[in-house]
Coordinates of C-alpha atoms (C1' of nucleotides) in Angstrom, one line a residue:
Chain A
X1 CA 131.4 141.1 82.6
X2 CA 129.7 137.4 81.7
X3 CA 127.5 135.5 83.5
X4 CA 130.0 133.3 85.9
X5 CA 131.6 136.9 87.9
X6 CA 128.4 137.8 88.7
X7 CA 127.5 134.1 89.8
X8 CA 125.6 133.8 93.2
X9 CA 126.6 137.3 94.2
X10 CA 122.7 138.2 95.3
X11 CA 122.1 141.7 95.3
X12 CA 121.6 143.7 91.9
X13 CA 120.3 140.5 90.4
X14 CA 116.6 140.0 88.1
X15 CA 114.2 139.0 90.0
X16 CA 111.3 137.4 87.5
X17 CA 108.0 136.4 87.8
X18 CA 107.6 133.1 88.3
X19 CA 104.3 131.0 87.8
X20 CA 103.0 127.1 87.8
X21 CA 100.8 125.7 85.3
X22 CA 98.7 122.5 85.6
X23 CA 97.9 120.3 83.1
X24 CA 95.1 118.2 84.4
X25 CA 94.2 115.0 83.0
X26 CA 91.2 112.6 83.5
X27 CA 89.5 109.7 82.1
X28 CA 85.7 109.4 81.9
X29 CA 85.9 105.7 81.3
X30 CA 85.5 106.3 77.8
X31 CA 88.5 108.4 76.9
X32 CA 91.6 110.4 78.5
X33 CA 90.4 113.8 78.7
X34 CA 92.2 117.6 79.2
X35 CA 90.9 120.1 81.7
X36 CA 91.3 123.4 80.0
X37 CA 89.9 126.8 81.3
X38 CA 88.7 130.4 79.9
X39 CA 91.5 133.1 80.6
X40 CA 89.8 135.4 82.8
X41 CA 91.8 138.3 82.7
X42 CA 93.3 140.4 80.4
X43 CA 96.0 140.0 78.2
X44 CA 94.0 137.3 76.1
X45 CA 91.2 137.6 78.3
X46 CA 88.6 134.7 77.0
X47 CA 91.0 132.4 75.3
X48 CA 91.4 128.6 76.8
X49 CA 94.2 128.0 78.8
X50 CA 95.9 125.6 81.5
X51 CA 94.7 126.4 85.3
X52 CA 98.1 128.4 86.8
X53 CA 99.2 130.9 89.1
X54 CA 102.0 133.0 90.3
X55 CA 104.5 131.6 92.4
X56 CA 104.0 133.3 96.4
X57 CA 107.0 133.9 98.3
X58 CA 106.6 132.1 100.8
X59 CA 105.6 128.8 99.1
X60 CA 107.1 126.1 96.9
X61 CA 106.8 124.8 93.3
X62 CA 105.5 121.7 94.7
X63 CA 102.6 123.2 97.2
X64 CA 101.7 125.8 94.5
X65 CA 101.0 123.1 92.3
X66 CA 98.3 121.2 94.6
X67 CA 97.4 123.6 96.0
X68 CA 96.4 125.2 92.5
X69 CA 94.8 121.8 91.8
X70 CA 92.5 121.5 95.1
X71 CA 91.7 125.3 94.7
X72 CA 90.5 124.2 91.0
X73 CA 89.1 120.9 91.0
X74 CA 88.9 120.5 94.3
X75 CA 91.4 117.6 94.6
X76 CA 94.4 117.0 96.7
X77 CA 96.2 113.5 97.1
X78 CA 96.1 113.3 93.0
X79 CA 99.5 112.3 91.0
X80 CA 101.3 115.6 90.3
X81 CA 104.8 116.2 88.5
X82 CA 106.9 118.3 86.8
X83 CA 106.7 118.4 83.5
X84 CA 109.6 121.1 82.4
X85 CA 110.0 124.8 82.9
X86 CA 109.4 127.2 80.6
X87 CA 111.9 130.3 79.9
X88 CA 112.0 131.7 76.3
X89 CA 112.2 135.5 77.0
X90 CA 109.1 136.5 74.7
X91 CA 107.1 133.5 76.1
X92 CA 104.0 135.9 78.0
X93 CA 103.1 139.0 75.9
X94 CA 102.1 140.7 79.6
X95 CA 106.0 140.5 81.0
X96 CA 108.1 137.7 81.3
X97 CA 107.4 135.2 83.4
X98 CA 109.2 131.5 84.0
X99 CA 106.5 129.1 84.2
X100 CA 106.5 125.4 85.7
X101 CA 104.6 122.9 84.2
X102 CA 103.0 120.3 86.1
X103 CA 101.2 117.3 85.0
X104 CA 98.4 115.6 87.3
X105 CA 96.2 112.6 86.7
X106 CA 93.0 112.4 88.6
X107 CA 89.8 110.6 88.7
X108 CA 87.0 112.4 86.6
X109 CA 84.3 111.6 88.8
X110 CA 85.8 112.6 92.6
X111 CA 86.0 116.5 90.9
X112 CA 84.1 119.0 92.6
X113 CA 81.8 120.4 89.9
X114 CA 81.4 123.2 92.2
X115 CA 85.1 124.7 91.7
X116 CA 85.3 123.7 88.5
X117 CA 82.7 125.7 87.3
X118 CA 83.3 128.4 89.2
X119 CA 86.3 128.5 87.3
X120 CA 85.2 128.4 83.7
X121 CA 86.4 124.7 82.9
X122 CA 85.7 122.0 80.3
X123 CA 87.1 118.5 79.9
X124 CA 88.4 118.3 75.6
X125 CA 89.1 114.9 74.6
X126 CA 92.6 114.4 73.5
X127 CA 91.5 115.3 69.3
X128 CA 89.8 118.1 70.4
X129 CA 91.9 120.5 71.9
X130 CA 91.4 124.2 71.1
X131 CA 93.9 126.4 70.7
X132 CA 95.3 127.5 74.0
X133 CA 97.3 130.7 75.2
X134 CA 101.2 131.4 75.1
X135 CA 102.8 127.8 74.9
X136 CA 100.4 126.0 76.7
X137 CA 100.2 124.2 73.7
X138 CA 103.1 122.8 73.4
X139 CA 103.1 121.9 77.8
X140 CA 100.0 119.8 76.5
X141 CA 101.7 118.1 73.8
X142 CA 104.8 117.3 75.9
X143 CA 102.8 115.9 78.8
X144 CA 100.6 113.6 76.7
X145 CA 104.1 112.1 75.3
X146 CA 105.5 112.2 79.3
X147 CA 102.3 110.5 79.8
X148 CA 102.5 107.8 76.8
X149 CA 106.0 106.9 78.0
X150 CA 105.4 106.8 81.8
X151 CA 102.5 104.5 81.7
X152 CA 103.9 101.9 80.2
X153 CA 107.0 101.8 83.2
X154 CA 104.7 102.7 86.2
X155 CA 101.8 101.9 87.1
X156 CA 100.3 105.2 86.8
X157 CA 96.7 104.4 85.1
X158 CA 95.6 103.7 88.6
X159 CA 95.5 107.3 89.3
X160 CA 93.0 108.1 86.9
X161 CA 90.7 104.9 87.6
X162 CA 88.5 105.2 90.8
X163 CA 88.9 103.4 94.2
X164 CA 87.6 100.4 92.3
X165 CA 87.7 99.2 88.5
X166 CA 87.2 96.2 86.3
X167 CA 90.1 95.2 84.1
X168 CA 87.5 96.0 81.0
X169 CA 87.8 99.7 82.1
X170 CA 91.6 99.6 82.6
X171 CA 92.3 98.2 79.4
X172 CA 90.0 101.1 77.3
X173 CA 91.9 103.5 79.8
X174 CA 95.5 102.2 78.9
X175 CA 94.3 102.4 74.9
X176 CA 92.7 106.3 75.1
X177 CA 96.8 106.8 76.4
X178 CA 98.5 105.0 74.2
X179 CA 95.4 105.6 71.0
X180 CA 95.9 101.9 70.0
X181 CA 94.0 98.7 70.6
X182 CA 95.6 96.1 72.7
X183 CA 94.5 92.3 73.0
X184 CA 92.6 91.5 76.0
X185 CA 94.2 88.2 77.0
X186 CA 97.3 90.0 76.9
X187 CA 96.0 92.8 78.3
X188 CA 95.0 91.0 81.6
X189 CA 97.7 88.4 82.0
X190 CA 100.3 91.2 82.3
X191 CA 98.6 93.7 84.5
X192 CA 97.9 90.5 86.7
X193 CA 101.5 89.1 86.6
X194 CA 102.7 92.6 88.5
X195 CA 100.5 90.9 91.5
X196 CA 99.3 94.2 92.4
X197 CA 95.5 93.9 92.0
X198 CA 93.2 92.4 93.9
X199 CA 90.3 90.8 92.8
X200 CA 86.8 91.7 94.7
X201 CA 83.4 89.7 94.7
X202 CA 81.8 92.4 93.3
X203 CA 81.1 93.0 89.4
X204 CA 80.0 96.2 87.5
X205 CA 76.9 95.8 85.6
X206 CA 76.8 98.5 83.8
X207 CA 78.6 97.7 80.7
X208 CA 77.6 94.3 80.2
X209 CA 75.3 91.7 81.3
X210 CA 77.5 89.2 82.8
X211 CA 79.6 92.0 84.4
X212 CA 83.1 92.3 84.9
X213 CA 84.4 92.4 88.9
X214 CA 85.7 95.1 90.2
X215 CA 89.4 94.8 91.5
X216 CA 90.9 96.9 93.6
X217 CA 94.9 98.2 93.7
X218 CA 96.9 96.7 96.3
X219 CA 99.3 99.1 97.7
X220 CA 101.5 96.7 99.6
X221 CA 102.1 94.4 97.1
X222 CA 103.0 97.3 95.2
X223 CA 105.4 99.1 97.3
X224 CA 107.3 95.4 97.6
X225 CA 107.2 95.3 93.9
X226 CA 108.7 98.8 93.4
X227 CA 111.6 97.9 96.4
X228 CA 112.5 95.0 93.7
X229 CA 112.9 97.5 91.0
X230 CA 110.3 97.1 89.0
X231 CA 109.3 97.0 85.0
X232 CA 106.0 97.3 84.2
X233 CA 105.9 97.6 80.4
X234 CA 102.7 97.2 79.0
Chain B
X1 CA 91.6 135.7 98.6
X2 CA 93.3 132.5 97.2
X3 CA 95.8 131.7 94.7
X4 CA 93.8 131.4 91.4
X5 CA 91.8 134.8 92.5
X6 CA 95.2 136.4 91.5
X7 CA 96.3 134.0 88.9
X8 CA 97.6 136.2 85.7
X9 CA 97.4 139.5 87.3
X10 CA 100.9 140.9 86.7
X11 CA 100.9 144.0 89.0
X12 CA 101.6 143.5 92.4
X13 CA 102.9 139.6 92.0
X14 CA 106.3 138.7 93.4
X15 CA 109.3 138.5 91.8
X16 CA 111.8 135.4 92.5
X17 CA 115.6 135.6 91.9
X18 CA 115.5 132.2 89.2
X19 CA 119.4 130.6 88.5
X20 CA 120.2 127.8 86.4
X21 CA 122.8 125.4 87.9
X22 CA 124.8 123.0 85.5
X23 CA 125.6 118.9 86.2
X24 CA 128.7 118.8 83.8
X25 CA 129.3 114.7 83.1
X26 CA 132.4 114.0 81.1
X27 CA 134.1 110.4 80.7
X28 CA 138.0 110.3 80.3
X29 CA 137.9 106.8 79.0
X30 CA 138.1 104.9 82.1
X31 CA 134.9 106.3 84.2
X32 CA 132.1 109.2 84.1
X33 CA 133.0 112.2 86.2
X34 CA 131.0 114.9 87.1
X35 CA 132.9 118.5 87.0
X36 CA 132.3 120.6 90.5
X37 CA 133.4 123.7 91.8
X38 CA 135.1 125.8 94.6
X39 CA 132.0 128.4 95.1
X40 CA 134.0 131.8 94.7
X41 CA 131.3 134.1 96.7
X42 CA 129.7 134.0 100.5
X43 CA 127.2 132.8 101.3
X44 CA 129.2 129.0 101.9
X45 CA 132.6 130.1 100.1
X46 CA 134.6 127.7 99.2
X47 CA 132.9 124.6 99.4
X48 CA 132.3 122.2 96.3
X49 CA 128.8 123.7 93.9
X50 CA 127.7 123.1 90.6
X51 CA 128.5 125.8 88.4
X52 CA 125.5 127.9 87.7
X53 CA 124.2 131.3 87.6
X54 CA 121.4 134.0 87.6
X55 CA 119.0 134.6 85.0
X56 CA 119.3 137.6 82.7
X57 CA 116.2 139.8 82.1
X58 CA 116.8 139.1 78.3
X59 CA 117.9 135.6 78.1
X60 CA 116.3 132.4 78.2
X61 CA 117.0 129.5 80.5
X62 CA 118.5 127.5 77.7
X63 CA 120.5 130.2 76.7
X64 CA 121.8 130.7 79.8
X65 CA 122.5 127.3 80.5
X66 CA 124.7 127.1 77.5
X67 CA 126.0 130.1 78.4
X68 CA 127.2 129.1 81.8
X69 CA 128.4 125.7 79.9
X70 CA 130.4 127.8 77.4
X71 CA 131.8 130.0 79.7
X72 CA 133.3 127.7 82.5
X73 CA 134.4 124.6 80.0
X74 CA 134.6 126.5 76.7
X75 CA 132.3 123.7 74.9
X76 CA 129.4 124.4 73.1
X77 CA 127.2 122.4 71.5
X78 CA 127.1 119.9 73.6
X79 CA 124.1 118.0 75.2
X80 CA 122.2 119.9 77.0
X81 CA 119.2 119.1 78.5
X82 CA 116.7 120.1 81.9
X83 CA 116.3 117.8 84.8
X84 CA 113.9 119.9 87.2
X85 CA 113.7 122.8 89.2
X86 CA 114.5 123.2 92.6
X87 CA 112.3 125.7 94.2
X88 CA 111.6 124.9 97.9
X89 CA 111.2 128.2 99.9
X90 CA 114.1 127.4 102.0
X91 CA 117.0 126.1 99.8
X92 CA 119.1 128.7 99.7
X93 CA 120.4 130.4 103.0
X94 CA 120.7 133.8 101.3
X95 CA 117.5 135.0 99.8
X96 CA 114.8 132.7 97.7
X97 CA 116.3 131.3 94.6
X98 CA 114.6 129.4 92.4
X99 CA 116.9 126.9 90.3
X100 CA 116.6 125.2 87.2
X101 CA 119.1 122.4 86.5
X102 CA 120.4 121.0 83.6
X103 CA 122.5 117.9 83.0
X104 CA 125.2 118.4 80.1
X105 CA 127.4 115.2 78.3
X106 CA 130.7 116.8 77.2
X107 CA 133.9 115.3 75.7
X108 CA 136.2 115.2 78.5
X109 CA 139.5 116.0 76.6
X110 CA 137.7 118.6 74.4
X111 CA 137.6 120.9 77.4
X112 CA 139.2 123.9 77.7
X113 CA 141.6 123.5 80.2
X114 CA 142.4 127.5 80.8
X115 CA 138.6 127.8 81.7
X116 CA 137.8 125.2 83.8
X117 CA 141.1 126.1 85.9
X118 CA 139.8 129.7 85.9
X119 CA 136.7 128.5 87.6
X120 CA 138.7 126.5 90.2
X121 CA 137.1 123.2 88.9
X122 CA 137.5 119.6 89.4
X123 CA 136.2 116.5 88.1
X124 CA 135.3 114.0 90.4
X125 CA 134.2 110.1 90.2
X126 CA 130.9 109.5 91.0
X127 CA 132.2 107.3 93.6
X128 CA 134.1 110.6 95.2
X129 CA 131.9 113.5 94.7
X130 CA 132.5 115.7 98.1
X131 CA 129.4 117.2 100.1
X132 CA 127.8 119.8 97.6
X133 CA 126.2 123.0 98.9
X134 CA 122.6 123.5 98.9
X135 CA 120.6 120.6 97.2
X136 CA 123.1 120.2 94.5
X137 CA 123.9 116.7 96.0
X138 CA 120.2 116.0 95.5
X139 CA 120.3 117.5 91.9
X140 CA 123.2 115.0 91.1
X141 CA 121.6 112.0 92.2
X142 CA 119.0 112.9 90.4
X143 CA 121.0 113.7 87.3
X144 CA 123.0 110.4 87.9
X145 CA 119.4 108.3 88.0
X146 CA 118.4 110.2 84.5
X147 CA 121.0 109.6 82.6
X148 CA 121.0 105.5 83.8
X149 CA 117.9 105.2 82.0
X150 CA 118.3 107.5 79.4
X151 CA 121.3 106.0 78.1
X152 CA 119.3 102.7 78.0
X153 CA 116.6 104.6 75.4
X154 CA 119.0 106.8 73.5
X155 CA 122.1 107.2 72.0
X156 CA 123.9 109.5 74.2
X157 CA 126.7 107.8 74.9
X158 CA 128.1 109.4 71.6
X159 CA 128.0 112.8 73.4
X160 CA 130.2 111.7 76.0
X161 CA 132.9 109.9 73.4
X162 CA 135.5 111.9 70.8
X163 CA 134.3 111.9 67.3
X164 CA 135.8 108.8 66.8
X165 CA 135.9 105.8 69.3
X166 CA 136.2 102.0 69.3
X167 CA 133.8 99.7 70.4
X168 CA 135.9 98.7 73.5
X169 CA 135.9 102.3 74.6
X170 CA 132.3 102.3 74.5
X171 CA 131.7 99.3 76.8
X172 CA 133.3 101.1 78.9
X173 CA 131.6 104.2 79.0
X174 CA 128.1 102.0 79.0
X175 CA 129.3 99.7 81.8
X176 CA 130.4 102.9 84.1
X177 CA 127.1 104.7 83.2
X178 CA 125.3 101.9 84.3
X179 CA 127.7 100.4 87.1
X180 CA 127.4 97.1 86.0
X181 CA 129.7 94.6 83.6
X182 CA 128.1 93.7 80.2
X183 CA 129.1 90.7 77.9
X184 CA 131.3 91.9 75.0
X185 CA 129.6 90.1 72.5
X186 CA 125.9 90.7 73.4
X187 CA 127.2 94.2 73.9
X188 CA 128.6 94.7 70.6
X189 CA 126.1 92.8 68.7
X190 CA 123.2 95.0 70.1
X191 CA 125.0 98.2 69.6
X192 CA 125.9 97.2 65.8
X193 CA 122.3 95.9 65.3
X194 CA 121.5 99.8 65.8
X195 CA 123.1 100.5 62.5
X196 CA 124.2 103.8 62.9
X197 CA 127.9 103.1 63.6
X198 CA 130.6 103.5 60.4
X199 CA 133.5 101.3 61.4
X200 CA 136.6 103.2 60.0
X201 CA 139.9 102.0 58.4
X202 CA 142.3 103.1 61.5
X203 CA 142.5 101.3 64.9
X204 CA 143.5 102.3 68.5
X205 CA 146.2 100.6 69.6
X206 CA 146.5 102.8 72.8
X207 CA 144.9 99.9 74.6
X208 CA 146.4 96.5 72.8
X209 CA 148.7 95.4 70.8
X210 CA 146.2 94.1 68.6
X211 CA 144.4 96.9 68.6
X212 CA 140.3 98.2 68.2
X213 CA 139.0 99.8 64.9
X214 CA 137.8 103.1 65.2
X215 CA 133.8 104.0 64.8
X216 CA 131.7 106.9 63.8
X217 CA 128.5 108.0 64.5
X218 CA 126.6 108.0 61.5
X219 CA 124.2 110.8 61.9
X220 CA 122.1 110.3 58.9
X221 CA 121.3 106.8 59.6
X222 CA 120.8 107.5 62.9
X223 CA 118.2 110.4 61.7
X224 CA 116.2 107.6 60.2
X225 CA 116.2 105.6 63.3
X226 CA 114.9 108.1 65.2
X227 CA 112.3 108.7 62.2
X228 CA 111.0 105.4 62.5
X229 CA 110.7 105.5 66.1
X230 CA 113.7 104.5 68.1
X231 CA 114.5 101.7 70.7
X232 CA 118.0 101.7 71.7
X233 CA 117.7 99.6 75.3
X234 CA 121.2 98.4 75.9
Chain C
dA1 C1' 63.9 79.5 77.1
dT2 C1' 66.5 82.0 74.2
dA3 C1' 69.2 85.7 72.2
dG4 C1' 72.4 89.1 72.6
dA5 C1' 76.4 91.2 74.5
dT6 C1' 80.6 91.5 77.0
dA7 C1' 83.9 89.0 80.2
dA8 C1' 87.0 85.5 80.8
dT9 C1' 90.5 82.2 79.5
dG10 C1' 95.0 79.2 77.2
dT11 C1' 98.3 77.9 73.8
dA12 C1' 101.6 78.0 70.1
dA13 C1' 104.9 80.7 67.4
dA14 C1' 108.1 84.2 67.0
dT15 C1' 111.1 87.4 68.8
dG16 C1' 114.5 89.2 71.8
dA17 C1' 117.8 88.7 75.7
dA18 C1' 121.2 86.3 78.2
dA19 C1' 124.8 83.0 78.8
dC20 C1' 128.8 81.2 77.4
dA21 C1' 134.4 80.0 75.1
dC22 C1' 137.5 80.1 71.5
dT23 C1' 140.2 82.3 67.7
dT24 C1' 142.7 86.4 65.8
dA25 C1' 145.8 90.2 65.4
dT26 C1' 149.8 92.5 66.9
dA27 C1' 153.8 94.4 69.7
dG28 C1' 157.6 93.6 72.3
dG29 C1' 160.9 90.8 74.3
dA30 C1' 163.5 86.4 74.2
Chain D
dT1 C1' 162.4 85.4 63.9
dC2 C1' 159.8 83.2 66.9
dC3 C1' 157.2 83.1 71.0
dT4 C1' 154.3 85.2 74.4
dA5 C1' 151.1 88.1 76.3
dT6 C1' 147.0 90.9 75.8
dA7 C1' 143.0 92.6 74.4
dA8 C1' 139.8 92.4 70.1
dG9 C1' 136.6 90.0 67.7
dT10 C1' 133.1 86.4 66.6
dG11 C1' 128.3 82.4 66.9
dT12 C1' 125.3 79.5 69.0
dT13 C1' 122.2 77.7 72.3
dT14 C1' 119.0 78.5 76.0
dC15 C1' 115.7 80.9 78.1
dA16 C1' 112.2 84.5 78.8
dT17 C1' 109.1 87.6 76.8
dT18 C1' 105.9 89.1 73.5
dT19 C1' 102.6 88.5 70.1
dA20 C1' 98.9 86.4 67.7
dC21 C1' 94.8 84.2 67.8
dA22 C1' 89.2 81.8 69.0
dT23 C1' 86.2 79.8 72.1
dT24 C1' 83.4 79.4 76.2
dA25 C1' 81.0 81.5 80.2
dT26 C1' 77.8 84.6 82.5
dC27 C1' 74.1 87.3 82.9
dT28 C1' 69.8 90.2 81.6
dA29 C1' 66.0 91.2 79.1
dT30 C1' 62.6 89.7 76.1

DNA sequence: ATAGATAATGTAAATGAAACACTTATAGGA
DNA sequence: TCCTATAAGTGTTTCATTTACATTATCTAT
């Protein structure tokens, strides 16, 4: 019997565990960090690992996710997407399990310390990774290239950036991603040619003395620039 | 008690019926088709589906994916590659199913005939696919979509192509792919620029009188390509 | 008033993409 | 065998984009 006669037919059939993973990232307006946790139960009980859980019934990949994410960080209206699915056989040393790997960007500073805490977390910068459970590993590495080729065709960086930013803060943001320096003229007269920020009176003091202003994403001017199928290489 | 109370706690966690479901492209030299099939079992018998199938308790989702390939086409080694996985609670009318899809590239006239015929398959034009069950239309689209850009960033046109294939033929495949006319000599000047194409001694004269040489893929130059970091936008 | 530190700005050169038209090779029919 | 029809093959110019690069402006703190 191969796999095809016994396609769809319901009954009889594996059922597996299923689970979603969550690799969070932030930026601290120095450098794009990782939001890794300590493995509270056994197997492997201690090690670090990406935030994840079981798949319910009577919920999808999708709401798992977030919902993993607010009960974590305490975040919900953050960027979150699939990364790939995991299925070697071997993969968890407990049982098998399939697991889902998402990928989320959110802003550092909105986290609730509270939950993250509770839950054993620390923020490694990208070169200081530990070594993490199963293949959470490899998830990380994978999302950090998803993330690398993403940004430079959507305009994702704002995700990670508060309400508010100056184009000073942007551009270290878009370097930590991509680990490599870019030119600030060129910097600013391409993120400015999209015609999606908006520039405010108000400048941010705290890393200079003349202060850079703060613009703000313009979510209109966006949405007409996707509709046009847009480019946004950096 | 809330999702991550439970996270990595084997016992007691619900097991999910997981399938993988296959988007089988394949160009015959004229346009890309997509290979569909008359679903064999209830629920929704006899309307058009992707070919897919459950996963084994001892085999991986790639495994399986080329599995299923093998099985209903009788090609192997083709490209194979995930696109994402379905999992909303509802999508399938019978009992929760949690799908994985993968897209494949195959040579069209490589196929064996006896199994696809077996299967009850057709190939269909992207211009004529029927109503698929579940969210297999979706899973298309979305297949269709990936491989638009992906073809503009990698090579993979050569999957779709025999071993050997003139330059001609490969405009073609590139301007159905991407559903839009391209200029012969920029066309050919940017794929040659690549230099990973061996131009052979014989010609196809299927087409002209005059006739088209014959290419190869070179894969060791290609190798180093890739090395260096690739760009292959068309 | 000045010094120190980061923010802000423009232009020229080089590279890559797009537009465009004619010549060449061959088979088949006159 | 010569002519015709048909697709294959080839270069150059224009335009757009990207890269490289240096100076002035603004503000705070001393």
């Amino acid at each position: 019997m191969n796999l095809l006669d016994t396609a769809r037919v319901y009954t009889g059939q594996t059922k597996i565990l299923v689970a979603v993973d969550c690799i969070v990232f932030g930026f601290d307006g120095q450098q794009l960090k990782l939001l890794l946790f300590k493995r509270k139960v056994e197997p492997l009980k201690g090690q670090w690992s990406l935030i994840g859980a079981f798949i319910k019934e009577d919920m999808s990949l999708d709401d798992s996710a977030k919902q993993i994410l607010l009960e974590s960080t305490g975040l919900s209206n953050v960027f979150l997407e699939e990364l790939k699915t995991y299925g070697a056989v071997e993969r968890d040393p407990g049982e098998r399990v399939i697991s889902i790997a998402y990928y989320s960007l959110t802003r550092l500073n909105e986290l609730d310390l509270d939950s993250v805490e509770e839950y054993d977390a620390h923020w490694f910068g990208l070169d200081e990774i530990p070594e993490l459970i199963l293949d959470h590993g490899e998830m990380v590495q994978l999302a950090i290239k998803r993330l690398r080729e993403k940004v430079r065709r959507q305009p994702i960086g704002f995700n990670l950036l508060g309400e508010r930013f100056t184009l000073p803060q942007m551009q270290i943001l878009y370097e930590s991603i991509l680990q490599k320096e870019l030119d600030p003229r060129n910097f600013r007269k391409k993120m400015l040619s999209f015609d999606i920020l908006t520039k405010t009176r108000e400048k941010d003091k705290s890393a200079s003395k003349k202060g850079a202003f703060y613009y703000v994403f313009n979510k209109e001017k966006f949405d007409e620039f996707v509709a046009n199928g847009y480019n946004f290489e950096i």
